[in-house]
Amino acid sequence: EVQLVESGGGLVEPGGSLRLSCAASGLTFSNAWMSWVRQAPGKGLEWVGRIKSKIDGGTTDYAAPVKGKFTISRDDSSNTLYLHMNSLKIEDTAVYYCTTGAGDFDNWGQGTLVTVSS
Amino acid sequence: QSALTQPASVSGSPGQSITISCTGTSSDVGSYNLVSWYQQHPGKAPKFMIYEVSKRPSGVSNRFSGSKSGNTASLTISGLQAEDEADYYCCSYASSSPFVFGTGTKVTVL
């Protein structure tokens, strides 16, 4: 059974930075394409970005609102996905989910809440 | 990339069938058979329900089915049950994004 466990969320001031982690198990992580999806309070789902497996190039793609602010990385030796978030704004407040999949999102973590507020 | 358009709410009585639409453009839904659907109960993570327009992952009830015509994808729930009451989101691969979600639909079982 695939398990994805996010951590690292919390309260951060506008302009601040935060790093989220996603620990994966039950899958061959190095072969997995991984994405981050977020959900603002009371709002819908929003794709944030993805990272391909290293064998498929290891490249990243980002949604327009976070391009240049957020960086996705992976550590295949520890089966961990990261989301590095800089220059955070109030509108980045959301639950951030880690997901697996190339053309869709077949496994989801429980999410971690990021609150950007002064 | 704008969100795909879904009705805000759809309702039905137990046993009935309902259909949720997901309208995009020729740059997303209309060009790719990479439409997926997700069910989300309050306070829970989304659940993967349909992929590649009409395929069901293992373990998903065959009461859920997907289809697509032109720029609009649809999710049909047959034999509506109380446990189907949830929010539903479509998602499509998009040429510019590469993924875009729908606005979400709240399904109410009357």
PDB file of C-alpha atoms in Angstrom:
ATOM      1  CA  GLU A   1       0.000   0.000   0.000  1.00  0.00           C
ATOM      2  CA  VAL A   2       1.339   3.393  -0.981  1.00  0.00           C
ATOM      3  CA  GLN A   3       1.698   5.848   1.896  1.00  0.00           C
ATOM      4  CA  LEU A   4       2.534   9.522   1.549  1.00  0.00           C
ATOM      5  CA  VAL A   5       3.103  11.558   4.710  1.00  0.00           C
ATOM      6  CA  GLU A   6       3.553  15.312   4.452  1.00  0.00           C
ATOM      7  CA  SER A   7       5.174  17.442   7.123  1.00  0.00           C
ATOM      8  CA  GLY A   8       6.650  20.888   7.593  1.00  0.00           C
ATOM      9  CA  GLY A   9       3.532  23.027   7.488  1.00  0.00           C
ATOM     10  CA  GLY A  10       2.866  25.793   9.961  1.00  0.00           C
ATOM     11  CA  LEU A  11       2.481  29.514  10.450  1.00  0.00           C
ATOM     12  CA  VAL A  12       4.803  31.803   8.505  1.00  0.00           C
ATOM     13  CA  GLU A  13       4.840  35.566   8.001  1.00  0.00           C
ATOM     14  CA  PRO A  14       4.327  37.123   4.567  1.00  0.00           C
ATOM     15  CA  GLY A  15       7.612  37.156   2.690  1.00  0.00           C
ATOM     16  CA  GLY A  16       8.882  34.166   4.617  1.00  0.00           C
ATOM     17  CA  SER A  17      10.019  30.728   3.509  1.00  0.00           C
ATOM     18  CA  LEU A  18       9.058  27.184   4.362  1.00  0.00           C
ATOM     19  CA  ARG A  19      10.092  23.710   3.263  1.00  0.00           C
ATOM     20  CA  LEU A  20       7.541  20.904   3.087  1.00  0.00           C
ATOM     21  CA  SER A  21       8.499  17.242   3.028  1.00  0.00           C
ATOM     22  CA  CYS A  22       6.653  14.169   1.830  1.00  0.00           C
ATOM     23  CA  ALA A  23       7.861  10.759   2.987  1.00  0.00           C
ATOM     24  CA  ALA A  24       6.828   8.005   0.578  1.00  0.00           C
ATOM     25  CA  SER A  25       6.595   4.267   1.134  1.00  0.00           C
ATOM     26  CA  GLY A  26       5.018   1.270  -0.575  1.00  0.00           C
ATOM     27  CA  LEU A  27       6.223   2.223  -4.036  1.00  0.00           C
ATOM     28  CA  THR A  28       9.416   2.400  -6.058  1.00  0.00           C
ATOM     29  CA  PHE A  29       9.882   6.082  -5.328  1.00  0.00           C
ATOM     30  CA  SER A  30      12.730   6.595  -7.762  1.00  0.00           C
ATOM     31  CA  ASN A  31      10.421   5.640 -10.662  1.00  0.00           C
ATOM     32  CA  ALA A  32       7.546   7.842  -9.525  1.00  0.00           C
ATOM     33  CA  TRP A  33       6.511  11.178 -10.952  1.00  0.00           C
ATOM     34  CA  MET A  34       5.436  13.316  -8.015  1.00  0.00           C
ATOM     35  CA  SER A  35       3.261  16.406  -7.732  1.00  0.00           C
ATOM     36  CA  TRP A  36       2.153  18.924  -5.133  1.00  0.00           C
ATOM     37  CA  VAL A  37      -1.486  20.012  -5.130  1.00  0.00           C
ATOM     38  CA  ARG A  38      -2.879  22.658  -2.771  1.00  0.00           C
ATOM     39  CA  GLN A  39      -6.288  23.649  -1.495  1.00  0.00           C
ATOM     40  CA  ALA A  40      -6.975  27.038   0.042  1.00  0.00           C
ATOM     41  CA  PRO A  41      -9.503  27.041   2.899  1.00  0.00           C
ATOM     42  CA  GLY A  42     -12.985  26.457   1.507  1.00  0.00           C
ATOM     43  CA  LYS A  43     -11.685  26.483  -2.074  1.00  0.00           C
ATOM     44  CA  GLY A  44     -10.959  23.969  -4.823  1.00  0.00           C
ATOM     45  CA  LEU A  45      -7.876  21.995  -5.747  1.00  0.00           C
ATOM     46  CA  GLU A  46      -4.969  23.708  -7.478  1.00  0.00           C
ATOM     47  CA  TRP A  47      -2.024  21.916  -9.075  1.00  0.00           C
ATOM     48  CA  VAL A  48       1.245  23.443  -7.847  1.00  0.00           C
ATOM     49  CA  GLY A  49       3.972  21.571  -9.661  1.00  0.00           C
ATOM     50  CA  ARG A  50       5.580  18.221 -10.393  1.00  0.00           C
ATOM     51  CA  ILE A  51       8.923  16.503 -10.709  1.00  0.00           C
ATOM     52  CA  LYS A  52       9.582  13.630 -13.066  1.00  0.00           C
ATOM     53  CA  SER A  53      11.611  10.585 -12.135  1.00  0.00           C
ATOM     54  CA  LYS A  54      15.330  10.894 -12.740  1.00  0.00           C
ATOM     55  CA  ILE A  55      15.174   8.205 -15.390  1.00  0.00           C
ATOM     56  CA  ASP A  56      12.662  10.388 -17.240  1.00  0.00           C
ATOM     57  CA  GLY A  57      14.854  13.453 -16.887  1.00  0.00           C
ATOM     58  CA  GLY A  58      14.034  14.630 -13.362  1.00  0.00           C
ATOM     59  CA  THR A  59      12.688  17.901 -14.716  1.00  0.00           C
ATOM     60  CA  THR A  60      10.152  20.111 -12.973  1.00  0.00           C
ATOM     61  CA  ASP A  61       7.061  22.025 -14.062  1.00  0.00           C
ATOM     62  CA  TYR A  62       5.208  24.663 -12.084  1.00  0.00           C
ATOM     63  CA  ALA A  63       1.879  26.434 -12.136  1.00  0.00           C
ATOM     64  CA  ALA A  64       2.106  30.081 -13.137  1.00  0.00           C
ATOM     65  CA  PRO A  65       1.256  31.511  -9.662  1.00  0.00           C
ATOM     66  CA  VAL A  66       4.227  29.769  -8.023  1.00  0.00           C
ATOM     67  CA  LYS A  67       6.809  29.745 -10.806  1.00  0.00           C
ATOM     68  CA  GLY A  68       9.993  31.343  -9.572  1.00  0.00           C
ATOM     69  CA  LYS A  69       8.838  31.180  -5.919  1.00  0.00           C
ATOM     70  CA  PHE A  70       8.503  27.458  -5.310  1.00  0.00           C
ATOM     71  CA  THR A  71      10.997  24.696  -6.047  1.00  0.00           C
ATOM     72  CA  ILE A  72      10.308  20.969  -6.040  1.00  0.00           C
ATOM     73  CA  SER A  73      13.123  18.530  -5.370  1.00  0.00           C
ATOM     74  CA  ARG A  74      13.463  14.874  -4.493  1.00  0.00           C
ATOM     75  CA  ASP A  75      15.831  12.618  -2.601  1.00  0.00           C
ATOM     76  CA  ASP A  76      15.452   9.128  -3.989  1.00  0.00           C
ATOM     77  CA  SER A  77      17.862   7.724  -1.393  1.00  0.00           C
ATOM     78  CA  SER A  78      15.400   8.595   1.396  1.00  0.00           C
ATOM     79  CA  ASN A  79      12.162   8.354  -0.640  1.00  0.00           C
ATOM     80  CA  THR A  80      11.369  11.980   0.137  1.00  0.00           C
ATOM     81  CA  LEU A  81       9.801  14.748  -1.916  1.00  0.00           C
ATOM     82  CA  TYR A  82      10.296  18.405  -1.035  1.00  0.00           C
ATOM     83  CA  LEU A  83       8.556  21.686  -1.739  1.00  0.00           C
ATOM     84  CA  HIS A  84      10.680  24.742  -1.055  1.00  0.00           C
ATOM     85  CA  MET A  85       8.490  27.848  -0.794  1.00  0.00           C
ATOM     86  CA  ASN A  86       9.878  31.382  -0.828  1.00  0.00           C
ATOM     87  CA  SER A  87       8.359  34.876  -0.815  1.00  0.00           C
ATOM     88  CA  LEU A  88       5.167  33.496   0.653  1.00  0.00           C
ATOM     89  CA  LYS A  89       1.999  35.531   0.350  1.00  0.00           C
ATOM     90  CA  ILE A  90      -1.290  35.352   2.209  1.00  0.00           C
ATOM     91  CA  GLU A  91      -2.836  33.719  -0.866  1.00  0.00           C
ATOM     92  CA  ASP A  92      -0.422  30.788  -0.507  1.00  0.00           C
ATOM     93  CA  THR A  93      -2.330  29.737   2.616  1.00  0.00           C
ATOM     94  CA  ALA A  94      -3.591  26.236   1.903  1.00  0.00           C
ATOM     95  CA  VAL A  95      -3.399  22.556   2.680  1.00  0.00           C
ATOM     96  CA  TYR A  96      -0.587  21.153   0.564  1.00  0.00           C
ATOM     97  CA  TYR A  97      -0.937  17.576  -0.672  1.00  0.00           C
ATOM     98  CA  CYS A  98       1.772  15.324  -2.031  1.00  0.00           C
ATOM     99  CA  THR A  99       0.592  13.044  -4.857  1.00  0.00           C
ATOM    100  CA  THR A 100       1.890  10.381  -7.223  1.00  0.00           C
ATOM    101  CA  GLY A 101       1.185   9.985 -10.924  1.00  0.00           C
ATOM    102  CA  ALA A 102       2.254  11.044 -14.378  1.00  0.00           C
ATOM    103  CA  GLY A 103      -1.025  11.858 -16.134  1.00  0.00           C
ATOM    104  CA  ASP A 104      -3.198  11.930 -13.033  1.00  0.00           C
ATOM    105  CA  PHE A 105      -2.915  11.741  -9.233  1.00  0.00           C
ATOM    106  CA  ASP A 106      -3.482   8.223  -7.986  1.00  0.00           C
ATOM    107  CA  ASN A 107      -2.208   8.444  -4.403  1.00  0.00           C
ATOM    108  CA  TRP A 108      -2.550  11.352  -1.974  1.00  0.00           C
ATOM    109  CA  GLY A 109      -1.107  12.171   1.404  1.00  0.00           C
ATOM    110  CA  GLN A 110      -3.212  13.586   4.224  1.00  0.00           C
ATOM    111  CA  GLY A 111      -1.919  17.095   3.567  1.00  0.00           C
ATOM    112  CA  THR A 112      -0.100  19.690   5.640  1.00  0.00           C
ATOM    113  CA  LEU A 113      -1.505  23.136   6.402  1.00  0.00           C
ATOM    114  CA  VAL A 114       0.520  26.223   5.560  1.00  0.00           C
ATOM    115  CA  THR A 115      -0.791  29.481   7.005  1.00  0.00           C
ATOM    116  CA  VAL A 116       0.730  32.747   5.811  1.00  0.00           C
ATOM    117  CA  SER A 117      -0.215  35.529   8.197  1.00  0.00           C
ATOM    118  CA  SER A 118       1.309  38.369  10.171  1.00  0.00           C
TER     119      SER A 118
ATOM    120  CA  GLN B   1      -4.598  28.607 -17.376  1.00  0.00           C
ATOM    121  CA  SER B   2      -8.192  28.999 -16.175  1.00  0.00           C
ATOM    122  CA  ALA B   3      -9.901  26.345 -14.094  1.00  0.00           C
ATOM    123  CA  LEU B   4     -12.219  23.918 -15.852  1.00  0.00           C
ATOM    124  CA  THR B   5     -15.882  24.783 -15.334  1.00  0.00           C
ATOM    125  CA  GLN B   6     -18.072  22.507 -13.207  1.00  0.00           C
ATOM    126  CA  PRO B   7     -21.551  23.138 -11.789  1.00  0.00           C
ATOM    127  CA  ALA B   8     -21.343  24.306  -8.194  1.00  0.00           C
ATOM    128  CA  SER B   9     -23.817  21.702  -7.015  1.00  0.00           C
ATOM    129  CA  VAL B  10     -25.736  18.655  -8.192  1.00  0.00           C
ATOM    130  CA  SER B  11     -28.261  16.707  -6.174  1.00  0.00           C
ATOM    131  CA  GLY B  12     -30.229  13.515  -6.487  1.00  0.00           C
ATOM    132  CA  SER B  13     -32.247  11.027  -4.494  1.00  0.00           C
ATOM    133  CA  PRO B  14     -30.885   7.651  -3.418  1.00  0.00           C
ATOM    134  CA  GLY B  15     -30.899   5.214  -6.329  1.00  0.00           C
ATOM    135  CA  GLN B  16     -30.993   7.905  -8.982  1.00  0.00           C
ATOM    136  CA  SER B  17     -28.247   8.755 -11.457  1.00  0.00           C
ATOM    137  CA  ILE B  18     -26.554  12.120 -11.651  1.00  0.00           C
ATOM    138  CA  THR B  19     -24.035  13.567 -14.080  1.00  0.00           C
ATOM    139  CA  ILE B  20     -21.392  16.189 -13.365  1.00  0.00           C
ATOM    140  CA  SER B  21     -20.019  18.131 -16.325  1.00  0.00           C
ATOM    141  CA  CYS B  22     -16.495  19.511 -16.677  1.00  0.00           C
ATOM    142  CA  THR B  23     -16.039  22.028 -19.470  1.00  0.00           C
ATOM    143  CA  GLY B  24     -12.665  23.077 -20.746  1.00  0.00           C
ATOM    144  CA  THR B  25     -11.196  24.165 -24.052  1.00  0.00           C
ATOM    145  CA  SER B  26      -9.433  22.757 -27.076  1.00  0.00           C
ATOM    146  CA  SER B  27      -6.168  23.299 -25.174  1.00  0.00           C
ATOM    147  CA  ASP B  28      -7.024  20.861 -22.416  1.00  0.00           C
ATOM    148  CA  VAL B  29     -10.096  18.575 -22.267  1.00  0.00           C
ATOM    149  CA  GLY B  30     -10.657  18.755 -26.002  1.00  0.00           C
ATOM    150  CA  SER B  31      -7.121  17.757 -26.936  1.00  0.00           C
ATOM    151  CA  TYR B  32      -6.141  15.096 -24.417  1.00  0.00           C
ATOM    152  CA  ASN B  33      -7.673  11.892 -23.094  1.00  0.00           C
ATOM    153  CA  LEU B  34      -6.024  12.636 -19.740  1.00  0.00           C
ATOM    154  CA  VAL B  35      -9.122  13.632 -17.790  1.00  0.00           C
ATOM    155  CA  SER B  36      -9.338  12.340 -14.234  1.00  0.00           C
ATOM    156  CA  TRP B  37     -11.885  12.695 -11.430  1.00  0.00           C
ATOM    157  CA  TYR B  38     -11.485  12.944  -7.656  1.00  0.00           C
ATOM    158  CA  GLN B  39     -13.915  12.565  -4.769  1.00  0.00           C
ATOM    159  CA  GLN B  40     -13.314  14.530  -1.583  1.00  0.00           C
ATOM    160  CA  HIS B  41     -15.211  14.139   1.656  1.00  0.00           C
ATOM    161  CA  PRO B  42     -15.056  17.016   4.165  1.00  0.00           C
ATOM    162  CA  GLY B  43     -11.721  17.216   5.937  1.00  0.00           C
ATOM    163  CA  LYS B  44     -10.274  14.347   3.918  1.00  0.00           C
ATOM    164  CA  ALA B  45      -7.753  14.019   1.108  1.00  0.00           C
ATOM    165  CA  PRO B  46      -9.098  13.587  -2.415  1.00  0.00           C
ATOM    166  CA  LYS B  47      -9.632  10.063  -3.725  1.00  0.00           C
ATOM    167  CA  PHE B  48      -8.747   8.966  -7.263  1.00  0.00           C
ATOM    168  CA  MET B  49     -11.970   7.837  -9.010  1.00  0.00           C
ATOM    169  CA  ILE B  50     -11.522   7.935 -12.795  1.00  0.00           C
ATOM    170  CA  TYR B  51      -8.504   8.273 -15.095  1.00  0.00           C
ATOM    171  CA  GLU B  52      -7.961   8.641 -18.830  1.00  0.00           C
ATOM    172  CA  VAL B  53     -11.560   9.850 -19.221  1.00  0.00           C
ATOM    173  CA  SER B  54     -13.344   6.584 -18.444  1.00  0.00           C
ATOM    174  CA  LYS B  55     -11.077   4.088 -16.672  1.00  0.00           C
ATOM    175  CA  ARG B  56     -11.696   3.080 -13.071  1.00  0.00           C
ATOM    176  CA  PRO B  57      -8.849   2.341 -10.671  1.00  0.00           C
ATOM    177  CA  SER B  58      -9.009  -0.926  -8.799  1.00  0.00           C
ATOM    178  CA  GLY B  59     -11.441  -0.717  -5.893  1.00  0.00           C
ATOM    179  CA  VAL B  60     -13.629   2.062  -7.277  1.00  0.00           C
ATOM    180  CA  SER B  61     -17.282   1.115  -7.613  1.00  0.00           C
ATOM    181  CA  ASN B  62     -18.606   0.518 -11.126  1.00  0.00           C
ATOM    182  CA  ARG B  63     -21.391   2.955 -10.228  1.00  0.00           C
ATOM    183  CA  PHE B  64     -18.910   5.649 -11.242  1.00  0.00           C
ATOM    184  CA  SER B  65     -18.296   6.166 -14.952  1.00  0.00           C
ATOM    185  CA  GLY B  66     -16.647   8.815 -17.080  1.00  0.00           C
ATOM    186  CA  SER B  67     -16.993  10.058 -20.636  1.00  0.00           C
ATOM    187  CA  LYS B  68     -15.977  12.927 -22.876  1.00  0.00           C
ATOM    188  CA  SER B  69     -17.428  14.771 -25.833  1.00  0.00           C
ATOM    189  CA  GLY B  70     -15.525  17.616 -27.416  1.00  0.00           C
ATOM    190  CA  ASN B  71     -14.353  20.041 -24.733  1.00  0.00           C
ATOM    191  CA  THR B  72     -16.625  18.605 -22.031  1.00  0.00           C
ATOM    192  CA  ALA B  73     -15.965  15.617 -19.795  1.00  0.00           C
ATOM    193  CA  SER B  74     -18.607  14.061 -17.567  1.00  0.00           C
ATOM    194  CA  LEU B  75     -18.781  11.914 -14.455  1.00  0.00           C
ATOM    195  CA  THR B  76     -21.921   9.852 -13.913  1.00  0.00           C
ATOM    196  CA  ILE B  77     -22.822   8.318 -10.587  1.00  0.00           C
ATOM    197  CA  SER B  78     -25.459   5.593 -10.898  1.00  0.00           C
ATOM    198  CA  GLY B  79     -27.507   4.207  -8.043  1.00  0.00           C
ATOM    199  CA  LEU B  80     -26.712   7.217  -5.883  1.00  0.00           C
ATOM    200  CA  GLN B  81     -25.903   6.352  -2.264  1.00  0.00           C
ATOM    201  CA  ALA B  82     -25.580   8.462   0.870  1.00  0.00           C
ATOM    202  CA  GLU B  83     -21.822   7.843   0.952  1.00  0.00           C
ATOM    203  CA  ASP B  84     -21.499   9.500  -2.466  1.00  0.00           C
ATOM    204  CA  GLU B  85     -22.243  12.879  -0.886  1.00  0.00           C
ATOM    205  CA  ALA B  86     -18.957  14.730  -1.336  1.00  0.00           C
ATOM    206  CA  ASP B  87     -17.143  17.263  -3.500  1.00  0.00           C
ATOM    207  CA  TYR B  88     -15.997  16.103  -6.923  1.00  0.00           C
ATOM    208  CA  TYR B  89     -13.201  17.589  -9.023  1.00  0.00           C
ATOM    209  CA  CYS B  90     -12.193  16.942 -12.591  1.00  0.00           C
ATOM    210  CA  CYS B  91      -8.663  17.467 -13.833  1.00  0.00           C
ATOM    211  CA  SER B  92      -7.175  17.590 -17.298  1.00  0.00           C
ATOM    212  CA  TYR B  93      -3.761  17.666 -18.836  1.00  0.00           C
ATOM    213  CA  ALA B  94      -3.299  21.042 -20.492  1.00  0.00           C
ATOM    214  CA  SER B  95      -0.860  22.236 -23.116  1.00  0.00           C
ATOM    215  CA  SER B  96       0.189  25.278 -21.094  1.00  0.00           C
ATOM    216  CA  SER B  97       0.063  24.142 -17.470  1.00  0.00           C
ATOM    217  CA  PRO B  98       0.388  20.979 -17.648  1.00  0.00           C
ATOM    218  CA  PHE B  99      -2.511  20.261 -15.297  1.00  0.00           C
ATOM    219  CA  VAL B 100      -5.696  22.140 -14.556  1.00  0.00           C
ATOM    220  CA  PHE B 101      -8.422  21.235 -12.062  1.00  0.00           C
ATOM    221  CA  GLY B 102     -12.100  21.941 -12.275  1.00  0.00           C
ATOM    222  CA  THR B 103     -13.916  24.357  -9.995  1.00  0.00           C
ATOM    223  CA  GLY B 104     -15.480  21.507  -8.044  1.00  0.00           C
ATOM    224  CA  THR B 105     -19.039  20.209  -7.618  1.00  0.00           C
ATOM    225  CA  LYS B 106     -20.816  19.517  -4.353  1.00  0.00           C
ATOM    226  CA  VAL B 107     -22.994  16.428  -4.650  1.00  0.00           C
ATOM    227  CA  THR B 108     -25.925  16.252  -2.264  1.00  0.00           C
ATOM    228  CA  VAL B 109     -27.955  13.102  -1.710  1.00  0.00           C
ATOM    229  CA  LEU B 110     -31.494  14.183  -0.879  1.00  0.00           C
TER     230      LEU B 110
END
